[in-house]
Amino acid sequence: MPKEYLGEFEELVLTLVAALQEDAYGAAITDEIENRLKREVNLSAVHVTLYRLQDKGFIKSALGGATGERGGRRKRIYTVTSAGMAMLRAMKEARLDLWKMIPQLKTSGA
């Protein structure tokens, strides 16, 4: 099986699914990107990315309970699979290895 890679936005969405846990649904992920990263994002782009991550086996989804705030509609909640967690770990290690190469980011004593 060929090595799977994620694009920057896929990595961002996968990371937020892992971070938000039981609150990981499209609108919440969109809000986190906009509020934490000060980056405008389209809800449709988040949904397309969630579907793509699900097709790759990095996340899975299930319908949550209906809520009054959504007019009785149910949310689709996403969770990270073991393959998704393995991908997050691999990407974190790769980033840390690269960042260690940057002299300006090294702390004294490290």
mmCIF file of C-alpha atoms in Angstrom:
data_model
loop_
_atom_site.group_PDB
_atom_site.id
_atom_site.type_symbol
_atom_site.label_atom_id
_atom_site.label_comp_id
_atom_site.label_asym_id
_atom_site.label_seq_id
_atom_site.Cartn_x
_atom_site.Cartn_y
_atom_site.Cartn_z
ATOM 1 C CA MET A 1 0.000 0.000 0.000
ATOM 2 C CA PRO A 2 1.455 3.398 -0.929
ATOM 3 C CA LYS A 3 2.257 5.906 1.797
ATOM 4 C CA GLU A 4 -0.675 8.219 2.439
ATOM 5 C CA TYR A 5 -0.101 11.953 2.735
ATOM 6 C CA LEU A 6 -2.362 14.689 3.980
ATOM 7 C CA GLY A 7 -2.651 18.200 2.696
ATOM 8 C CA GLU A 8 -2.343 21.122 5.105
ATOM 9 C CA PHE A 9 -6.103 21.603 5.437
ATOM 10 C CA GLU A 10 -6.705 17.862 5.858
ATOM 11 C CA GLU A 11 -4.131 17.803 8.650
ATOM 12 C CA LEU A 12 -5.778 20.786 10.297
ATOM 13 C CA VAL A 13 -9.253 19.224 10.178
ATOM 14 C CA LEU A 14 -7.988 15.836 11.379
ATOM 15 C CA THR A 15 -6.205 17.539 14.279
ATOM 16 C CA LEU A 16 -9.364 19.383 15.278
ATOM 17 C CA VAL A 17 -11.474 16.212 15.101
ATOM 18 C CA ALA A 18 -9.036 14.641 17.559
ATOM 19 C CA ALA A 19 -9.000 17.737 19.788
ATOM 20 C CA LEU A 20 -12.754 18.345 19.884
ATOM 21 C CA GLN A 21 -13.611 14.676 20.512
ATOM 22 C CA GLU A 22 -17.392 14.334 21.092
ATOM 23 C CA ASP A 23 -17.918 17.921 19.857
ATOM 24 C CA ALA A 24 -16.273 17.288 16.477
ATOM 25 C CA TYR A 25 -18.854 18.226 13.866
ATOM 26 C CA GLY A 26 -18.658 20.492 10.837
ATOM 27 C CA ALA A 27 -19.783 23.800 12.321
ATOM 28 C CA ALA A 28 -17.664 23.380 15.481
ATOM 29 C CA ILE A 29 -14.561 22.602 13.425
ATOM 30 C CA THR A 30 -15.236 25.638 11.236
ATOM 31 C CA ASP A 31 -15.614 27.850 14.325
ATOM 32 C CA GLU A 32 -12.337 26.582 15.823
ATOM 33 C CA ILE A 33 -10.428 27.296 12.609
ATOM 34 C CA GLU A 34 -11.863 30.802 12.412
ATOM 35 C CA ASN A 35 -11.454 31.643 16.105
ATOM 36 C CA ARG A 36 -8.113 30.013 16.876
ATOM 37 C CA LEU A 37 -6.317 30.500 13.584
ATOM 38 C CA LYS A 38 -8.053 33.707 12.455
ATOM 39 C CA ARG A 39 -8.610 32.036 9.115
ATOM 40 C CA GLU A 40 -11.806 32.314 7.138
ATOM 41 C CA VAL A 41 -13.100 28.953 6.091
ATOM 42 C CA ASN A 42 -16.169 27.766 4.266
ATOM 43 C CA LEU A 43 -18.330 25.153 6.028
ATOM 44 C CA SER A 44 -18.635 23.263 2.745
ATOM 45 C CA ALA A 45 -14.844 23.005 2.490
ATOM 46 C CA VAL A 46 -14.752 21.498 5.986
ATOM 47 C CA HIS A 47 -17.463 18.986 5.079
ATOM 48 C CA VAL A 48 -15.702 17.964 1.863
ATOM 49 C CA THR A 49 -12.486 17.483 3.832
ATOM 50 C CA LEU A 50 -14.289 15.425 6.481
ATOM 51 C CA TYR A 51 -15.719 13.154 3.760
ATOM 52 C CA ARG A 52 -12.264 12.776 2.188
ATOM 53 C CA LEU A 53 -10.679 11.911 5.554
ATOM 54 C CA GLN A 54 -13.442 9.388 6.137
ATOM 55 C CA ASP A 55 -12.825 7.839 2.700
ATOM 56 C CA LYS A 56 -9.136 7.528 3.613
ATOM 57 C CA GLY A 57 -10.067 5.746 6.854
ATOM 58 C CA PHE A 58 -8.693 8.408 9.210
ATOM 59 C CA ILE A 59 -12.047 9.308 10.753
ATOM 60 C CA LYS A 60 -15.467 7.747 11.141
ATOM 61 C CA SER A 61 -18.829 9.325 11.876
ATOM 62 C CA ALA A 62 -22.141 8.704 13.546
ATOM 63 C CA LEU A 63 -25.265 10.770 14.019
ATOM 64 C CA GLY A 64 -25.611 12.415 17.419
ATOM 65 C CA GLY A 65 -28.831 13.243 19.206
ATOM 66 C CA ALA A 66 -31.286 15.854 17.990
ATOM 67 C CA THR A 67 -31.015 19.261 19.616
ATOM 68 C CA GLY A 68 -33.457 22.125 19.957
ATOM 69 C CA GLU A 69 -30.793 24.628 18.907
ATOM 70 C CA ARG A 70 -30.657 22.919 15.507
ATOM 71 C CA GLY A 71 -34.428 22.679 15.103
ATOM 72 C CA GLY A 72 -34.434 19.008 15.981
ATOM 73 C CA ARG A 73 -31.793 18.090 13.404
ATOM 74 C CA ARG A 74 -29.071 15.694 14.397
ATOM 75 C CA LYS A 75 -25.347 16.465 14.176
ATOM 76 C CA ARG A 76 -22.905 14.160 12.436
ATOM 77 C CA ILE A 77 -20.129 13.615 14.975
ATOM 78 C CA TYR A 78 -16.673 12.592 13.754
ATOM 79 C CA THR A 79 -14.074 10.565 15.644
ATOM 80 C CA VAL A 80 -10.502 9.697 14.767
ATOM 81 C CA THR A 81 -9.743 6.067 13.913
ATOM 82 C CA SER A 82 -6.559 4.265 14.948
ATOM 83 C CA ALA A 83 -5.205 4.919 11.436
ATOM 84 C CA GLY A 84 -5.983 8.606 11.927
ATOM 85 C CA MET A 85 -4.158 8.715 15.262
ATOM 86 C CA ALA A 86 -1.167 6.969 13.683
ATOM 87 C CA MET A 87 -1.160 9.610 10.940
ATOM 88 C CA LEU A 88 -1.335 12.438 13.492
ATOM 89 C CA ARG A 89 1.574 10.963 15.449
ATOM 90 C CA ALA A 90 3.668 10.531 12.294
ATOM 91 C CA MET A 91 2.957 14.096 11.175
ATOM 92 C CA LYS A 92 3.775 15.502 14.626
ATOM 93 C CA GLU A 93 7.093 13.654 14.734
ATOM 94 C CA ALA A 94 7.994 14.793 11.219
ATOM 95 C CA ARG A 95 7.197 18.424 12.066
ATOM 96 C CA LEU A 96 9.169 18.302 15.325
ATOM 97 C CA ASP A 97 12.185 16.809 13.534
ATOM 98 C CA LEU A 98 12.096 19.601 10.958
ATOM 99 C CA TRP A 99 11.585 22.347 13.534
ATOM 100 C CA LYS A 100 14.614 21.086 15.499
ATOM 101 C CA MET A 101 16.723 21.937 12.442
ATOM 102 C CA ILE A 102 15.884 25.648 12.722
ATOM 103 C CA PRO A 103 18.534 27.338 14.891
ATOM 104 C CA GLN A 104 16.326 30.316 15.696
ATOM 105 C CA LEU A 105 13.726 28.025 17.271
ATOM 106 C CA LYS A 106 16.125 26.160 19.497
ATOM 107 C CA THR A 107 15.813 27.021 23.164
ATOM 108 C CA SER A 108 18.822 27.336 25.409
ATOM 109 C CA GLY A 109 19.554 24.068 27.154
ATOM 110 C CA ALA A 110 17.804 22.008 24.451
#
